[in-house]
Amino acid sequence: MTDAPIRQPDDAHPVWALPWDVQRPFVQQVTVGAEHLDRFGHTNNVMYLRWLEAVAWGQSVDLGLDFEAYGRIGAGCVARRHELDYLAATHQGDRLWVATWVHENDQRLTMLRRYQIIREADQRTVLRGQTQWVCVDMKSGKPRRMPPEFAAYRPWPKKEG
C-alpha cells in the first residue's frame, strides 16, 4: 500500500463504459497473480479485502487525507464492519477494476463506503461490498466526532438514468 496519489483514468478511458453502480467511482486496476490464489485455484477471499482497503486509501489520499494528514488532524477512520458479497470467482490473469465511493457520511462518527469489482474481460461484477468506518482519536483510539476536514468524505453522486 502506498500513500502516493493514484491518477484516475481520463474521460476517454474504456473503464468508464463498465457497468458501475455509481457515476465515475474512484478506481484502481489489479491483475490477479499466482500469489493471490487459494488452493481451489481462484482468488483468495482475503485478497479482495486487501484490494478494497488499498482503493479506499487511494481515494482518501486523492482527497488530501493521507495518514500524515490524519496525524496532523488528530483523527482517523478505522473499520467497524465489512460486508462482502462474492458474486463470481476470479482467476490468475484476470484484470479487475476495483472501485469505491462514499455512500453515506453522518458527519459525526461514521461513514459507509461501498465497493464494486468488475472483471474487465466480460464486464461482470464479481464483488460488491461495504465498510462502515468510524472516526477515532489518533492518540487514544477512542471514537470521536469527525473534524471539519472529513467533510471531504462526501457521498458520491447517484447514477443518472
C-alpha positions as YAML, in Angstrom:
chain: A
units: angstrom
residues:
- id: 1
  name: MET
  ca: [0.00, 0.00, 0.00]
- id: 2
  name: THR
  ca: [1.25, 3.46, -0.80]
- id: 3
  name: ASP
  ca: [0.29, 6.99, 0.10]
- id: 4
  name: ALA
  ca: [1.26, 8.17, -3.40]
- id: 5
  name: PRO
  ca: [-1.64, 9.72, -5.31]
- id: 6
  name: ILE
  ca: [-3.35, 7.39, -7.79]
- id: 7
  name: ARG
  ca: [-4.02, 9.08, -11.12]
- id: 8
  name: GLN
  ca: [-7.55, 8.37, -12.29]
- id: 9
  name: PRO
  ca: [-8.17, 7.37, -15.93]
- id: 10
  name: ASP
  ca: [-9.02, 10.20, -18.32]
- id: 11
  name: ASP
  ca: [-12.54, 10.79, -19.64]
- id: 12
  name: ALA
  ca: [-11.98, 8.71, -22.79]
- id: 13
  name: HIS
  ca: [-10.72, 5.62, -20.93]
- id: 14
  name: PRO
  ca: [-12.84, 2.47, -21.54]
- id: 15
  name: VAL
  ca: [-13.12, 1.87, -17.77]
- id: 16
  name: TRP
  ca: [-15.96, 4.41, -17.67]
- id: 17
  name: ALA
  ca: [-18.05, 2.26, -20.04]
- id: 18
  name: LEU
  ca: [-18.12, -0.57, -17.48]
- id: 19
  name: PRO
  ca: [-21.46, -1.10, -15.67]
- id: 20
  name: TRP
  ca: [-20.68, 0.82, -12.48]
- id: 21
  name: ASP
  ca: [-23.30, 1.20, -9.75]
- id: 22
  name: VAL
  ca: [-22.50, 4.94, -9.47]
- id: 23
  name: GLN
  ca: [-21.12, 7.58, -11.81]
- id: 24
  name: ARG
  ca: [-17.33, 7.66, -12.13]
- id: 25
  name: PRO
  ca: [-16.27, 5.96, -8.87]
- id: 26
  name: PHE
  ca: [-12.66, 6.10, -7.71]
- id: 27
  name: VAL
  ca: [-10.94, 3.14, -9.43]
- id: 28
  name: GLN
  ca: [-7.72, 1.14, -9.38]
- id: 29
  name: GLN
  ca: [-6.71, -1.73, -11.65]
- id: 30
  name: VAL
  ca: [-5.46, -5.11, -10.37]
- id: 31
  name: THR
  ca: [-4.33, -8.18, -12.30]
- id: 32
  name: VAL
  ca: [-4.83, -11.43, -10.39]
- id: 33
  name: GLY
  ca: [-1.47, -13.14, -9.91]
- id: 34
  name: ALA
  ca: [-0.45, -16.60, -8.71]
- id: 35
  name: GLU
  ca: [0.24, -15.11, -5.27]
- id: 36
  name: HIS
  ca: [-3.45, -14.13, -4.98]
- id: 37
  name: LEU
  ca: [-4.82, -17.65, -5.44]
- id: 38
  name: ASP
  ca: [-6.01, -20.14, -2.85]
- id: 39
  name: ARG
  ca: [-5.86, -23.94, -3.04]
- id: 40
  name: PHE
  ca: [-9.01, -24.01, -5.17]
- id: 41
  name: GLY
  ca: [-7.22, -22.07, -7.91]
- id: 42
  name: HIS
  ca: [-9.28, -18.92, -7.61]
- id: 43
  name: THR
  ca: [-8.63, -15.61, -5.87]
- id: 44
  name: ASN
  ca: [-8.43, -16.00, -2.10]
- id: 45
  name: ASN
  ca: [-11.20, -14.06, -0.38]
- id: 46
  name: VAL
  ca: [-8.76, -12.16, 1.85]
- id: 47
  name: MET
  ca: [-7.16, -10.64, -1.26]
- id: 48
  name: TYR
  ca: [-10.39, -8.87, -2.10]
- id: 49
  name: LEU
  ca: [-10.40, -7.19, 1.32]
- id: 50
  name: ARG
  ca: [-6.79, -6.07, 0.80]
- id: 51
  name: TRP
  ca: [-7.70, -4.57, -2.57]
- id: 52
  name: LEU
  ca: [-10.70, -2.80, -1.06]
- id: 53
  name: GLU
  ca: [-8.52, -1.32, 1.67]
- id: 54
  name: ALA
  ca: [-6.00, -0.18, -0.95]
- id: 55
  name: VAL
  ca: [-8.61, 1.53, -3.13]
- id: 56
  name: ALA
  ca: [-10.16, 3.20, -0.05]
- id: 57
  name: TRP
  ca: [-6.75, 4.57, 0.93]
- id: 58
  name: GLY
  ca: [-6.19, 5.63, -2.68]
- id: 59
  name: GLN
  ca: [-9.33, 7.72, -2.66]
- id: 60
  name: SER
  ca: [-8.54, 9.11, 0.78]
- id: 61
  name: VAL
  ca: [-5.10, 10.22, -0.44]
- id: 62
  name: ASP
  ca: [-6.74, 11.70, -3.55]
- id: 63
  name: LEU
  ca: [-8.95, 13.77, -1.21]
- id: 64
  name: GLY
  ca: [-5.86, 15.03, 0.67]
- id: 65
  name: LEU
  ca: [-6.42, 12.78, 3.69]
- id: 66
  name: ASP
  ca: [-3.36, 10.53, 3.85]
- id: 67
  name: PHE
  ca: [-2.01, 9.06, 7.09]
- id: 68
  name: GLU
  ca: [0.21, 12.11, 7.65]
- id: 69
  name: ALA
  ca: [-2.87, 14.34, 7.44]
- id: 70
  name: TYR
  ca: [-4.65, 12.07, 9.93]
- id: 71
  name: GLY
  ca: [-1.74, 12.67, 12.31]
- id: 72
  name: ARG
  ca: [-1.90, 16.46, 11.88]
- id: 73
  name: ILE
  ca: [-5.67, 16.48, 12.37]
- id: 74
  name: GLY
  ca: [-5.51, 14.04, 15.29]
- id: 75
  name: ALA
  ca: [-8.29, 11.87, 13.88]
- id: 76
  name: GLY
  ca: [-8.56, 8.92, 11.53]
- id: 77
  name: CYS
  ca: [-11.04, 6.34, 10.33]
- id: 78
  name: VAL
  ca: [-10.98, 2.65, 11.26]
- id: 79
  name: ALA
  ca: [-13.18, -0.17, 10.02]
- id: 80
  name: ARG
  ca: [-16.03, -1.28, 12.26]
- id: 81
  name: ARG
  ca: [-17.76, -3.70, 9.88]
- id: 82
  name: HIS
  ca: [-17.12, -5.22, 6.46]
- id: 83
  name: GLU
  ca: [-19.82, -6.84, 4.31]
- id: 84
  name: LEU
  ca: [-18.66, -8.55, 1.12]
- id: 85
  name: ASP
  ca: [-20.81, -10.32, -1.46]
- id: 86
  name: TYR
  ca: [-18.73, -12.60, -3.69]
- id: 87
  name: LEU
  ca: [-20.67, -12.83, -6.96]
- id: 88
  name: ALA
  ca: [-18.23, -14.70, -9.23]
- id: 89
  name: ALA
  ca: [-14.81, -16.32, -8.93]
- id: 90
  name: THR
  ca: [-11.72, -14.70, -10.45]
- id: 91
  name: HIS
  ca: [-8.58, -16.46, -11.62]
- id: 92
  name: GLN
  ca: [-4.94, -15.84, -12.43]
- id: 93
  name: GLY
  ca: [-4.59, -13.35, -15.26]
- id: 94
  name: ASP
  ca: [-7.99, -11.72, -14.74]
- id: 95
  name: ARG
  ca: [-7.77, -7.96, -14.99]
- id: 96
  name: LEU
  ca: [-10.05, -6.36, -12.41]
- id: 97
  name: TRP
  ca: [-11.20, -2.82, -11.79]
- id: 98
  name: VAL
  ca: [-11.68, -2.12, -8.08]
- id: 99
  name: ALA
  ca: [-13.93, 0.85, -7.32]
- id: 100
  name: THR
  ca: [-15.03, 2.72, -4.21]
- id: 101
  name: TRP
  ca: [-17.18, 5.65, -3.21]
- id: 102
  name: VAL
  ca: [-18.59, 7.13, -0.01]
- id: 103
  name: HIS
  ca: [-22.27, 6.20, 0.19]
- id: 104
  name: GLU
  ca: [-23.20, 7.89, 3.50]
- id: 105
  name: ASN
  ca: [-21.43, 10.19, 5.94]
- id: 106
  name: ASP
  ca: [-23.24, 11.29, 9.09]
- id: 107
  name: GLN
  ca: [-20.54, 13.98, 9.71]
- id: 108
  name: ARG
  ca: [-20.45, 12.84, 13.34]
- id: 109
  name: LEU
  ca: [-18.87, 9.42, 13.87]
- id: 110
  name: THR
  ca: [-19.45, 7.08, 10.95]
- id: 111
  name: MET
  ca: [-19.45, 6.79, 7.21]
- id: 112
  name: LEU
  ca: [-20.36, 3.98, 4.86]
- id: 113
  name: ARG
  ca: [-18.04, 3.28, 1.93]
- id: 114
  name: ARG
  ca: [-19.19, 0.99, -0.87]
- id: 115
  name: TYR
  ca: [-17.15, -1.08, -3.31]
- id: 116
  name: GLN
  ca: [-17.58, -2.82, -6.62]
- id: 117
  name: ILE
  ca: [-15.11, -5.02, -8.51]
- id: 118
  name: ILE
  ca: [-15.63, -5.63, -12.22]
- id: 119
  name: ARG
  ca: [-13.74, -8.17, -14.34]
- id: 120
  name: GLU
  ca: [-12.68, -6.32, -17.47]
- id: 121
  name: ALA
  ca: [-12.92, -9.25, -19.94]
- id: 122
  name: ASP
  ca: [-16.66, -9.91, -19.54]
- id: 123
  name: GLN
  ca: [-17.66, -6.72, -17.67]
- id: 124
  name: ARG
  ca: [-19.10, -8.84, -14.87]
- id: 125
  name: THR
  ca: [-19.38, -7.50, -11.34]
- id: 126
  name: VAL
  ca: [-17.55, -10.12, -9.27]
- id: 127
  name: LEU
  ca: [-17.90, -8.43, -5.86]
- id: 128
  name: ARG
  ca: [-19.97, -5.81, -4.12]
- id: 129
  name: GLY
  ca: [-19.29, -4.73, -0.58]
- id: 130
  name: GLN
  ca: [-19.34, -2.03, 2.00]
- id: 131
  name: THR
  ca: [-17.42, -0.98, 5.07]
- id: 132
  name: GLN
  ca: [-18.66, 1.07, 7.99]
- id: 133
  name: TRP
  ca: [-15.85, 3.38, 9.07]
- id: 134
  name: VAL
  ca: [-15.67, 5.08, 12.47]
- id: 135
  name: CYS
  ca: [-13.77, 8.26, 13.28]
- id: 136
  name: VAL
  ca: [-11.31, 7.78, 16.14]
- id: 137
  name: ASP
  ca: [-8.84, 9.91, 18.06]
- id: 138
  name: MET
  ca: [-5.33, 9.11, 16.81]
- id: 139
  name: LYS
  ca: [-3.83, 9.04, 20.32]
- id: 140
  name: SER
  ca: [-6.49, 7.28, 22.38]
- id: 141
  name: GLY
  ca: [-8.06, 5.15, 19.64]
- id: 142
  name: LYS
  ca: [-11.49, 6.06, 21.02]
- id: 143
  name: PRO
  ca: [-14.38, 7.23, 18.84]
- id: 144
  name: ARG
  ca: [-14.58, 10.98, 18.36]
- id: 145
  name: ARG
  ca: [-16.60, 13.47, 16.37]
- id: 146
  name: MET
  ca: [-15.38, 13.94, 12.80]
- id: 147
  name: PRO
  ca: [-13.25, 17.03, 12.29]
- id: 148
  name: PRO
  ca: [-14.28, 19.55, 9.60]
- id: 149
  name: GLU
  ca: [-11.64, 18.15, 7.23]
- id: 150
  name: PHE
  ca: [-13.62, 14.91, 6.97]
- id: 151
  name: ALA
  ca: [-16.33, 16.76, 5.04]
- id: 152
  name: ALA
  ca: [-14.14, 15.75, 2.04]
- id: 153
  name: TYR
  ca: [-15.64, 12.28, 2.51]
- id: 154
  name: ARG
  ca: [-18.91, 13.31, 0.90]
- id: 155
  name: PRO
  ca: [-21.45, 10.91, -0.60]
- id: 156
  name: TRP
  ca: [-20.93, 10.10, -4.27]
- id: 157
  name: PRO
  ca: [-23.44, 11.26, -6.89]
- id: 158
  name: LYS
  ca: [-26.06, 8.70, -7.84]
- id: 159
  name: LYS
  ca: [-26.00, 7.22, -11.32]
- id: 160
  name: GLU
  ca: [-28.26, 9.06, -13.76]
- id: 161
  name: GLY
  ca: [-30.94, 7.25, -15.73]
...
